[in-house]
PDB file of C-alpha atoms in Angstrom:
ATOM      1  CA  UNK A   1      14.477   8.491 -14.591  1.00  0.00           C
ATOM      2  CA  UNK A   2      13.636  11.278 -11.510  1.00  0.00           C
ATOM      3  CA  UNK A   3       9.594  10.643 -12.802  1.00  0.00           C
ATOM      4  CA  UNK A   4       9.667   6.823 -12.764  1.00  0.00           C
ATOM      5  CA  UNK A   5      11.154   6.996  -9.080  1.00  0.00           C
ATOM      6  CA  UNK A   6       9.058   9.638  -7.957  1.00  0.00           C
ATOM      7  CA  UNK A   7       5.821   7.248  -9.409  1.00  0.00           C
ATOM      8  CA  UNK A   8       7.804   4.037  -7.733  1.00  0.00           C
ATOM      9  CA  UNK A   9       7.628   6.401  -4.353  1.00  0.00           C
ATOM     10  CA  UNK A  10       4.806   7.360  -4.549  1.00  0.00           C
ATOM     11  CA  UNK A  11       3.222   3.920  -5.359  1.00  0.00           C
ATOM     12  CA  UNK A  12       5.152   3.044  -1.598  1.00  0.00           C
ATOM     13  CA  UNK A  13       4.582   5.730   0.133  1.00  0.00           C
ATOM     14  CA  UNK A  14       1.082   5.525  -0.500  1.00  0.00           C
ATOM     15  CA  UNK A  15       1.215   1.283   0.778  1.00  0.00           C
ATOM     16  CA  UNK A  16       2.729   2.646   3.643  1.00  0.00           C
ATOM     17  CA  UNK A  17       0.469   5.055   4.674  1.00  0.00           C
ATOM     18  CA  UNK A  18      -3.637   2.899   3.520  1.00  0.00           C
ATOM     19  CA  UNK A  19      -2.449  -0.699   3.964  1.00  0.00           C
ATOM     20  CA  UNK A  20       0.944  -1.197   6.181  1.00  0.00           C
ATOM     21  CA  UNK A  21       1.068  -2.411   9.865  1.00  0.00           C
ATOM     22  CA  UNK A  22       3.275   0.793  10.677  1.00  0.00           C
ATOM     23  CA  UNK A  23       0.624   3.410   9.701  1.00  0.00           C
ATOM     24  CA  UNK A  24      -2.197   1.571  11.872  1.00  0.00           C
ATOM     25  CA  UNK A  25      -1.808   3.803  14.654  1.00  0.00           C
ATOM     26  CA  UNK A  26      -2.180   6.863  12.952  1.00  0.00           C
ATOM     27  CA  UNK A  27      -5.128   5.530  10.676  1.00  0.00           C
ATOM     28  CA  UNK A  28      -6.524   3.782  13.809  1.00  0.00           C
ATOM     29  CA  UNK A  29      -6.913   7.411  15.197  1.00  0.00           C
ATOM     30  CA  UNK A  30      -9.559   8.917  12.806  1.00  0.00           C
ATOM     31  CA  UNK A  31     -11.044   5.355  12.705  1.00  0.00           C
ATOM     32  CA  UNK A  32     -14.153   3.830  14.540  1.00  0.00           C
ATOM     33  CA  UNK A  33     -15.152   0.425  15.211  1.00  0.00           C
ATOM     34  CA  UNK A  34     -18.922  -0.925  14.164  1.00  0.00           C
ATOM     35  CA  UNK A  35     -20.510  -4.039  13.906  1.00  0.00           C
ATOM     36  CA  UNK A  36     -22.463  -5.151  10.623  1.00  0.00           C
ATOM     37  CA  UNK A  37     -25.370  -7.370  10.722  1.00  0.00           C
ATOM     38  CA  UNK A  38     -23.687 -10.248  10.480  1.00  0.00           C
ATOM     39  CA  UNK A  39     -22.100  -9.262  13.986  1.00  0.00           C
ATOM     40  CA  UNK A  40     -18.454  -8.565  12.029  1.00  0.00           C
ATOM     41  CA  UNK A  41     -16.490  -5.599  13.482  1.00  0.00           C
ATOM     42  CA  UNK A  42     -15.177  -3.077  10.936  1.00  0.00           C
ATOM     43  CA  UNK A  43     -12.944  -0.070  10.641  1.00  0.00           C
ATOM     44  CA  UNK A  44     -15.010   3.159   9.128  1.00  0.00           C
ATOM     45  CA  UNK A  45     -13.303   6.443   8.988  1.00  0.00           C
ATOM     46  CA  UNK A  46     -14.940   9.142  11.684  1.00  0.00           C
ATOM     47  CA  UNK A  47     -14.179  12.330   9.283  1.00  0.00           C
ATOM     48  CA  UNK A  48     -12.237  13.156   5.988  1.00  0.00           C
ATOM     49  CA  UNK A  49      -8.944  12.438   7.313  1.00  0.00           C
ATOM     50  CA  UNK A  50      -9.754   8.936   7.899  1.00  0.00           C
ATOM     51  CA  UNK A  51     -11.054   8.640   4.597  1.00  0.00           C
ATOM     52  CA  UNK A  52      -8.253   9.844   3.484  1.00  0.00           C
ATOM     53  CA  UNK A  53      -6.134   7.613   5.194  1.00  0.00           C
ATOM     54  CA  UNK A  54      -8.335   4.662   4.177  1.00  0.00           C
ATOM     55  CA  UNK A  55      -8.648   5.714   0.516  1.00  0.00           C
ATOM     56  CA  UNK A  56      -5.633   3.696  -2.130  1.00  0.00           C
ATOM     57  CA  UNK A  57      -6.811   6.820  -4.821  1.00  0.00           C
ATOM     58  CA  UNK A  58      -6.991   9.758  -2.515  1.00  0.00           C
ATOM     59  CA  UNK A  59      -4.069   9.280  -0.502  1.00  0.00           C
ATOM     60  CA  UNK A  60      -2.132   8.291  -3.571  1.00  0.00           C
ATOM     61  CA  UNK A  61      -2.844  11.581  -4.958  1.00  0.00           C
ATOM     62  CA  UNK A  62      -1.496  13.330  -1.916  1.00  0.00           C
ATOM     63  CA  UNK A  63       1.610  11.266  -1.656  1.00  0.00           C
ATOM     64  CA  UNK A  64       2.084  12.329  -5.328  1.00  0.00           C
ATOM     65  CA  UNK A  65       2.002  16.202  -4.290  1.00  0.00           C
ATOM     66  CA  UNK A  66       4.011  16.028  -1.707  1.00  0.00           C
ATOM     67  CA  UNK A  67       6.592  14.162  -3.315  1.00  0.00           C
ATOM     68  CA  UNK A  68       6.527  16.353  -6.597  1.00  0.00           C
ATOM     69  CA  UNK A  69       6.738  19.187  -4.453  1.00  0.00           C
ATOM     70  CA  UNK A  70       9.798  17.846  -2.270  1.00  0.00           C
ATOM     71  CA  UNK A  71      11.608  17.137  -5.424  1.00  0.00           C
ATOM     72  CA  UNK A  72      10.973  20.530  -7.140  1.00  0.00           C
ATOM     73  CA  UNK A  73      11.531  22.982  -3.384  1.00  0.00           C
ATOM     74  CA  UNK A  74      14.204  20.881  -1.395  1.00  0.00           C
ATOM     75  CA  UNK A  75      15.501  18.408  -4.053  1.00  0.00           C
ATOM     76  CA  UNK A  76      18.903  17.884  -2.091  1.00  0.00           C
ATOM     77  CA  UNK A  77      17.031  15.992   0.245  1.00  0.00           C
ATOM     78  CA  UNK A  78      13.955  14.737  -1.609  1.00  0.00           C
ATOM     79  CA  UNK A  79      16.235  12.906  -3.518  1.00  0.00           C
ATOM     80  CA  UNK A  80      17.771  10.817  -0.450  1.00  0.00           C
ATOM     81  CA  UNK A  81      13.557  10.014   0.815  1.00  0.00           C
ATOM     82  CA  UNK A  82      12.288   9.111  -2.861  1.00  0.00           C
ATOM     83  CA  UNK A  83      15.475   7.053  -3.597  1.00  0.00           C
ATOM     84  CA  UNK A  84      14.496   4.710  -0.826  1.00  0.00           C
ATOM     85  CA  UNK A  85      10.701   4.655  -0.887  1.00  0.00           C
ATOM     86  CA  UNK A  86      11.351   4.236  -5.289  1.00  0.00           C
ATOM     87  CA  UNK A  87      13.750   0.815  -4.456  1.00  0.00           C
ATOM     88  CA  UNK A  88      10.840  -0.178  -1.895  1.00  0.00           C
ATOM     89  CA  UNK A  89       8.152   0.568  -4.101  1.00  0.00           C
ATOM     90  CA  UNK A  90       9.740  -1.418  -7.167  1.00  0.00           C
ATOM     91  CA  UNK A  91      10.877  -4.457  -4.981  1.00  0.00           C
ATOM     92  CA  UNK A  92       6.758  -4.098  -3.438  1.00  0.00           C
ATOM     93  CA  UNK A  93       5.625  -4.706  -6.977  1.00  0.00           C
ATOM     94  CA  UNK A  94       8.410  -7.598  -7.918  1.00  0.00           C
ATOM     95  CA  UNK A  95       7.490  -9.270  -4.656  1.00  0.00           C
ATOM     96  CA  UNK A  96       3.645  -8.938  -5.421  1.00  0.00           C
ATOM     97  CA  UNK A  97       3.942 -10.576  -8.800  1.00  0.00           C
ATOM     98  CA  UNK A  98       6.384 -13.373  -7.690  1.00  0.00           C
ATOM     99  CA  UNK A  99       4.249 -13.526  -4.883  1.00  0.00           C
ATOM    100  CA  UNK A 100       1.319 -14.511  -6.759  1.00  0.00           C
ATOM    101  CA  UNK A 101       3.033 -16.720  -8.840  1.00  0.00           C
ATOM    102  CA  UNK A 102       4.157 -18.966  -6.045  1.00  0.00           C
ATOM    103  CA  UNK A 103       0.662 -19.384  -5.020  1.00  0.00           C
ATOM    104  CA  UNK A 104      -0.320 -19.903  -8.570  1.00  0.00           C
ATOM    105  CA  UNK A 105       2.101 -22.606  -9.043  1.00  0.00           C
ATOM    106  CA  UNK A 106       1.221 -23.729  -5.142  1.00  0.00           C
ATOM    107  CA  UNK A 107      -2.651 -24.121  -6.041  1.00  0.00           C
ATOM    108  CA  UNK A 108      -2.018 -25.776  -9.348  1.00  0.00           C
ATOM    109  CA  UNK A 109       0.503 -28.628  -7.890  1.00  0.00           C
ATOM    110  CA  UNK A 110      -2.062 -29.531  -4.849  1.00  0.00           C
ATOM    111  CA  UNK A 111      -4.899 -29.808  -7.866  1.00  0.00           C
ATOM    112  CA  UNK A 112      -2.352 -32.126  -9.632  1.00  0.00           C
ATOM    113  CA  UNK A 113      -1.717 -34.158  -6.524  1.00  0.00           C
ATOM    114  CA  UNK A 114      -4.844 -34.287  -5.605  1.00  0.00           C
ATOM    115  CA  UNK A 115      -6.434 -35.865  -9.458  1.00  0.00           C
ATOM    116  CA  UNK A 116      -3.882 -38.623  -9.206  1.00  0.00           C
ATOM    117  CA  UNK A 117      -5.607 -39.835  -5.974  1.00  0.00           C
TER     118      UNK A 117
END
C-alpha cells in the first residue's frame, strides 16, 4: 500500500512542479522567452534546472527520490506529505479520465445533432 501512494505522490508532485499554475514562478525563473518563426513566443529553459523543471521524465524521477527517501529517513512525517499528494494524485488521474470522457460524450452528441440537420 506505502509503494502505490508513494507512486500516486509522486505522479502529483511531479504535476505540481512541470505543469501547475502554482509552480510557474519558480519554473518561470530558469525560463526565457523567444520567438519562433512564425512570430509565437515560447518558454525554453536557460540551464539544467529549467530543464529540469520543464521535463514530465526528469523531474518525475527526482520527485521519486525525494519521496523514497522522505519515507525511508523521516517517515513520521513523510507519511502526513505523501498521504495528501497520493489522494491528489489518484483524484488527478480519476478527474483526467472522467474528464475526457465528458468531452468524448460532448463531441459525439454535437456530431449527432448536427447529422439530423
Amino acid at each position: 500500500m506505502a509503494f502505490v501512494m508513494i507512486v500516486l505522490a509522486s505522479y502529483r508532485l511531479t504535476h505540481l512542479i512541470v505543469f501547475d499554475k502554482i509552480a510557474e514562478p519558480l519554473r518561470n525563473r530558469f525560463l526565457k522567452k523567444i520567438e519562433t518563426e512564425s512570430h509565437e513566443i515560447k518558454k525554453v529553459p536557460k540551464s539544467m534546472i529549467g530543464y529540469l523543471l520543464t521535463c514530465y521524465w526528469c523531474t518525475g524521477v527526482w520527485s521519486a527520490i525525494l519521496l523514497g527517501l522522505m519515507y525511508i529517513l523521516v517517515p513520521s512525517i513523510a507519511k502526513y506529505f505523501i498521504f495528501i499528494l497520493s489522494i491528489a494524485g489518484g483524484q488527478a488521474i480519476l478527474e483526467t479520465f472522467v474528464g475526457v470522457n465528458i468531452k468524448k460524450t460532448e463531441m459525439y452528441n454535437e456530431k449527432v445533432k448536427q447529422s439530423k440537420k
